[in-house]
Coordinates of C-alpha atoms in Angstrom, one line a residue:
M1 CA 199.5 101.1 74.5
S2 CA 197.5 99.2 76.9
T3 CA 197.9 99.5 80.7
S4 CA 196.9 96.7 82.9
T5 CA 196.0 97.1 86.5
R6 CA 196.6 94.4 89.0
H7 CA 193.9 94.0 91.7
R8 CA 195.0 92.8 95.1
P9 CA 193.2 89.5 95.6
R10 CA 190.5 89.5 98.4
T11 CA 191.1 87.5 101.3
P12 CA 188.5 85.0 101.8
A13 CA 186.6 85.5 105.0
K14 CA 187.7 82.2 106.3
N15 CA 191.3 83.2 105.9
R16 CA 190.9 86.7 107.5
P17 CA 192.9 87.2 110.6
R18 CA 191.0 86.2 113.7
G19 CA 189.4 89.2 115.4
S20 CA 189.2 91.5 112.4
V21 CA 186.0 93.5 111.9
P22 CA 184.5 94.4 108.5
L23 CA 184.6 98.1 107.7
W24 CA 180.8 98.4 107.3
A25 CA 180.4 97.2 110.8
I26 CA 182.7 99.7 112.1
A27 CA 180.8 102.5 110.3
V28 CA 177.4 101.4 111.7
T29 CA 179.0 101.1 115.2
A30 CA 180.2 104.7 114.9
L31 CA 176.8 105.9 113.9
V32 CA 175.1 104.1 116.8
A33 CA 177.5 105.6 119.2
A34 CA 177.1 109.0 117.9
A35 CA 173.3 108.7 118.2
A36 CA 173.7 107.5 121.8
I37 CA 175.8 110.4 122.7
A38 CA 173.4 112.9 121.2
V39 CA 170.5 111.3 123.2
A40 CA 172.5 111.3 126.5
A41 CA 173.1 115.0 125.8
L42 CA 169.5 115.7 125.5
L43 CA 168.1 113.5 128.3
P44 CA 169.1 115.9 131.3
G45 CA 167.0 118.7 129.7
M46 CA 164.2 116.3 128.8
R47 CA 164.1 114.9 132.4
H48 CA 163.8 118.4 133.9
S49 CA 161.5 119.9 131.2
R50 CA 157.8 120.5 132.2
P51 CA 154.8 121.3 130.1
P52 CA 154.1 125.0 130.1
A53 CA 152.1 126.0 133.2
A54 CA 148.5 127.1 132.9
A55 CA 148.0 130.8 133.5
P56 CA 147.1 131.3 137.1
A57 CA 143.5 132.1 137.8
P58 CA 143.0 135.8 138.4
P59 CA 141.9 137.1 141.7
V60 CA 138.2 137.4 142.4
T61 CA 138.5 141.1 142.5
A62 CA 140.1 141.3 139.1
V63 CA 137.9 143.1 136.4
V64 CA 137.2 140.8 133.5
A65 CA 135.1 143.3 131.5
T66 CA 133.2 146.6 131.7
V67 CA 129.5 147.0 130.5
D68 CA 128.5 150.7 129.9
G69 CA 131.4 151.6 132.1
Q70 CA 130.4 149.3 135.0
D71 CA 133.2 147.0 136.1
I72 CA 132.5 143.2 136.2
P73 CA 134.8 141.4 138.6
V74 CA 135.7 137.7 138.3
R75 CA 133.6 137.1 141.5
E76 CA 130.4 138.3 139.5
L77 CA 131.1 136.5 136.3
A78 CA 131.6 133.3 138.4
L79 CA 127.8 133.3 139.3
Y80 CA 126.9 133.1 135.7
L81 CA 129.5 130.5 134.8
A82 CA 128.0 128.2 137.4
Q83 CA 124.5 128.9 136.2
E84 CA 125.3 128.2 132.4
R85 CA 127.6 125.1 133.2
A86 CA 124.9 122.5 132.8
A87 CA 123.5 124.1 129.6
T88 CA 126.9 124.1 128.2
F89 CA 127.4 120.4 128.8
T90 CA 124.1 119.6 127.2
H91 CA 124.8 121.7 124.2
F92 CA 128.2 119.9 123.4
Q93 CA 127.0 116.6 124.3
Q94 CA 123.8 116.7 122.1
K95 CA 125.4 118.5 119.3
F96 CA 128.8 116.9 119.1
G97 CA 128.6 113.9 121.2
A98 CA 131.3 115.3 123.5
D99 CA 132.4 113.0 126.3
D100 CA 132.5 114.4 129.9
G101 CA 136.3 113.6 130.3
S102 CA 139.3 115.5 131.5
Q103 CA 139.6 117.2 128.1
F104 CA 136.0 118.2 127.8
W105 CA 136.5 121.9 128.3
T106 CA 139.6 122.4 126.0
T107 CA 138.5 120.2 123.0
E108 CA 137.4 122.3 120.0
H109 CA 134.2 121.7 118.1
D110 CA 133.6 123.7 115.1
G111 CA 136.4 125.9 116.1
Q112 CA 135.1 126.6 119.6
T113 CA 135.9 125.0 122.9
P114 CA 133.2 124.4 125.7
A115 CA 135.2 126.8 127.9
A116 CA 135.0 129.6 125.5
Y117 CA 131.2 128.9 124.8
L118 CA 130.6 128.9 128.4
R119 CA 132.4 132.3 129.1
E120 CA 130.5 133.9 126.2
R121 CA 127.1 132.8 127.7
A122 CA 128.1 134.1 131.1
L123 CA 129.2 137.4 129.5
A124 CA 125.8 137.7 127.7
D125 CA 124.0 137.0 131.0
V126 CA 126.1 139.5 133.1
T127 CA 125.5 142.1 130.4
R128 CA 121.8 141.8 130.6
V129 CA 121.8 142.0 134.4
T130 CA 124.1 145.0 134.4
V131 CA 121.9 147.1 132.1
E132 CA 119.1 146.0 134.2
L133 CA 120.8 147.1 137.5
N134 CA 121.9 150.4 135.8
L135 CA 118.3 151.1 134.6
A136 CA 117.1 150.5 138.3
H137 CA 119.8 153.0 139.4
R138 CA 118.5 155.6 136.9
Q139 CA 115.0 155.0 138.1
G140 CA 116.0 155.7 141.7
L141 CA 115.4 152.1 142.9
L142 CA 119.1 151.3 143.6
A143 CA 121.7 153.5 145.3
D144 CA 124.7 151.7 143.7
S145 CA 124.5 149.2 140.9
G146 CA 128.1 148.0 141.4
Y147 CA 128.8 144.5 142.5
D148 CA 130.9 145.7 145.5
A149 CA 127.7 147.4 146.9
F150 CA 125.9 144.2 146.4
L151 CA 128.4 142.2 148.5
R152 CA 128.3 144.9 151.2
N153 CA 124.5 144.5 151.3
W154 CA 124.7 140.7 151.4
Q155 CA 127.0 140.8 154.3
T156 CA 124.9 143.3 156.2
E157 CA 121.8 141.2 155.5
N158 CA 123.4 138.0 156.9
T159 CA 124.7 139.8 160.0
R160 CA 121.2 141.1 160.5
R161 CA 119.9 137.6 160.2
R162 CA 122.5 136.2 162.7
K163 CA 121.6 138.8 165.3
A164 CA 117.9 138.2 164.8
V165 CA 118.3 134.5 165.5
T166 CA 120.5 135.2 168.6
A167 CA 117.7 137.5 169.8
H168 CA 115.1 134.8 169.2
Q169 CA 113.4 137.0 166.6
V170 CA 111.3 135.7 163.6
I171 CA 113.1 135.7 160.3
Y172 CA 111.8 134.7 157.0
G173 CA 113.8 132.8 154.5
P174 CA 117.1 131.1 155.1
L175 CA 119.1 131.8 158.2
Q176 CA 122.0 132.9 155.9
Y177 CA 122.0 133.6 152.2
T178 CA 124.7 132.4 150.0
E179 CA 126.1 134.9 147.6
S180 CA 124.3 133.2 144.7
N181 CA 121.0 133.0 146.4
Y182 CA 121.0 136.5 147.7
F183 CA 121.8 137.9 144.2
T184 CA 118.9 136.0 142.7
Y185 CA 116.6 137.2 145.4
V186 CA 117.6 140.9 145.2
L187 CA 117.5 140.8 141.3
S188 CA 114.0 139.2 141.3
N189 CA 112.6 141.8 143.7
L190 CA 114.3 144.7 142.0
A191 CA 113.1 143.5 138.5
A192 CA 109.5 143.5 139.8
A193 CA 109.8 146.9 141.4
L194 CA 111.4 148.2 138.2
R195 CA 108.5 146.9 135.9
D196 CA 106.0 148.7 138.3
R197 CA 108.1 151.9 138.0
L198 CA 108.2 151.7 134.2
T199 CA 104.5 151.2 133.9
D200 CA 103.8 153.9 136.5
T201 CA 106.0 156.4 134.5
R202 CA 104.4 155.1 131.3
A203 CA 107.8 154.1 129.8
I204 CA 105.7 150.8 129.3
T205 CA 102.2 151.4 128.4
T206 CA 99.2 148.9 128.5
P207 CA 96.4 150.2 126.2
D208 CA 93.6 148.0 126.0
S209 CA 94.1 147.4 122.2
A210 CA 97.6 146.0 122.8
L211 CA 96.4 143.8 125.7
R212 CA 93.6 142.2 123.4
S213 CA 96.2 141.6 120.7
Y214 CA 98.4 139.9 123.2
F215 CA 95.5 137.9 124.6
T216 CA 94.6 136.6 121.0
A217 CA 98.3 135.9 120.1
H218 CA 98.8 133.9 123.4
R219 CA 95.4 132.3 123.7
G220 CA 96.9 129.0 124.9
D221 CA 98.2 130.7 127.9
F222 CA 94.8 131.6 129.2
P223 CA 92.7 128.5 128.7
H224 CA 88.9 128.6 129.4
Q225 CA 89.1 132.3 130.1
S226 CA 87.7 135.3 128.4
F227 CA 89.6 138.5 128.0
A228 CA 87.6 140.2 130.6
T229 CA 88.3 137.5 133.3
A230 CA 92.0 137.2 132.4
H231 CA 92.5 140.9 132.0
E232 CA 95.0 141.3 135.0
Q233 CA 96.9 138.2 134.0
V234 CA 97.2 139.4 130.5
R235 CA 98.4 142.8 131.6
Q236 CA 101.1 141.2 133.8
A237 CA 102.1 139.0 131.1
Y238 CA 102.3 141.8 128.5
V239 CA 104.3 144.0 130.8
L240 CA 106.8 141.2 131.4
D241 CA 107.2 140.7 127.7
R242 CA 107.8 144.4 127.1
Y243 CA 110.1 144.6 130.0
R244 CA 112.2 141.7 128.7
A245 CA 112.2 143.1 125.2
L246 CA 113.4 146.5 126.7
I247 CA 116.3 144.8 128.6
E248 CA 117.3 142.8 125.6
R249 CA 117.5 146.1 123.5
L250 CA 119.6 147.7 126.1
A251 CA 122.0 144.8 126.3
G252 CA 122.2 144.7 122.6
S253 CA 123.3 148.3 122.4
A254 CA 125.6 148.2 125.5
H255 CA 129.1 149.1 125.2
I256 CA 131.1 146.1 126.3
H257 CA 135.0 146.0 126.8
V258 CA 136.5 142.6 127.6
H259 CA 139.9 142.4 129.4
H260 CA 141.0 139.1 127.6
S261 CA 144.1 138.7 129.7
M262 CA 141.7 138.3 132.8
F263 CA 138.5 136.9 131.0
D264 CA 140.3 134.1 129.2
A265 CA 142.0 133.0 132.4
V266 CA 139.0 132.6 134.5
P267 CA 138.8 128.8 135.4
V268 CA 135.6 127.1 134.3
N269 CA 136.2 123.4 135.5

C-alpha cells in the first residue's frame, strides 16, 4: 500500500503577506543581537582595564647583589649602568641593526634584551671593582671598602672644598665632585697605591728576565728604544699587566649572589 503525502504549496514571495520576514533573516538578526549584547557586557571592563604596571624602581639603597659578602646597592650599580650604556647601544646596533626607539631596551635579540645585557656588563664591572677595593682593604690602604663609606667620604670632601673656597684657599680639581667623578678619582689613586703595595710586598715581582720577555713581546709599545732606556716604562707596564690579571682572577673566583627581584627592576632607560 502506498502512502502519499501532500505538501503545502509554498506561497510565492510576491503573494506573502506584507510585512512578513523570512525565517533565515530572523535567525541572523538574533545572532547579531546576541553578539552585540556580549560586546556591551565586556566593554565596561575593557574601558577600565589597564596594561600591567611595570615593577616600581627599587630605592637607591636597596641591595641588588653581594660580591664576596660585600653589599652592592642600586646607587653603586647605577654608576656602571651609565658607563656601559653607550657600549650597549653600539653592540646591539652593529650586531643586530637595532633601532634606537622606544622598544630598544626590551626587544630580544638572540634571546637577550639590551637591558639584560647592560645589567650583566654593569655587574661584571662592579664585581671587578669590589674585589679590588676588598684587596686594598686587606692591604691596609682602605679603612672600609663599602659604598656607604665612600659616600660619606665624598660628602666630607665636597664640604671641605666648599669651606676652602669660602675661606679663599687654593683647591685643586673641581669645586665640587660629582658622585661618579669622585668614585673614578678615588679608585684611580687607590689602584696606583695598591700596585705599589703589591710590588713592595713582592706579591707582584719584577725580575729582569720577565721584564725583558715583556719588552720583546710588546716591542711596538716602545718604539726606537732599547730595553735599557725603556726599562722603567717596561716595568710599569708589566706591573700594570700583572695587576689587571690578578684582579681578573679574583673577580672570576668571587662569590656573587644576585637579588633578582631588585636587580631586574633597576631601570636602564
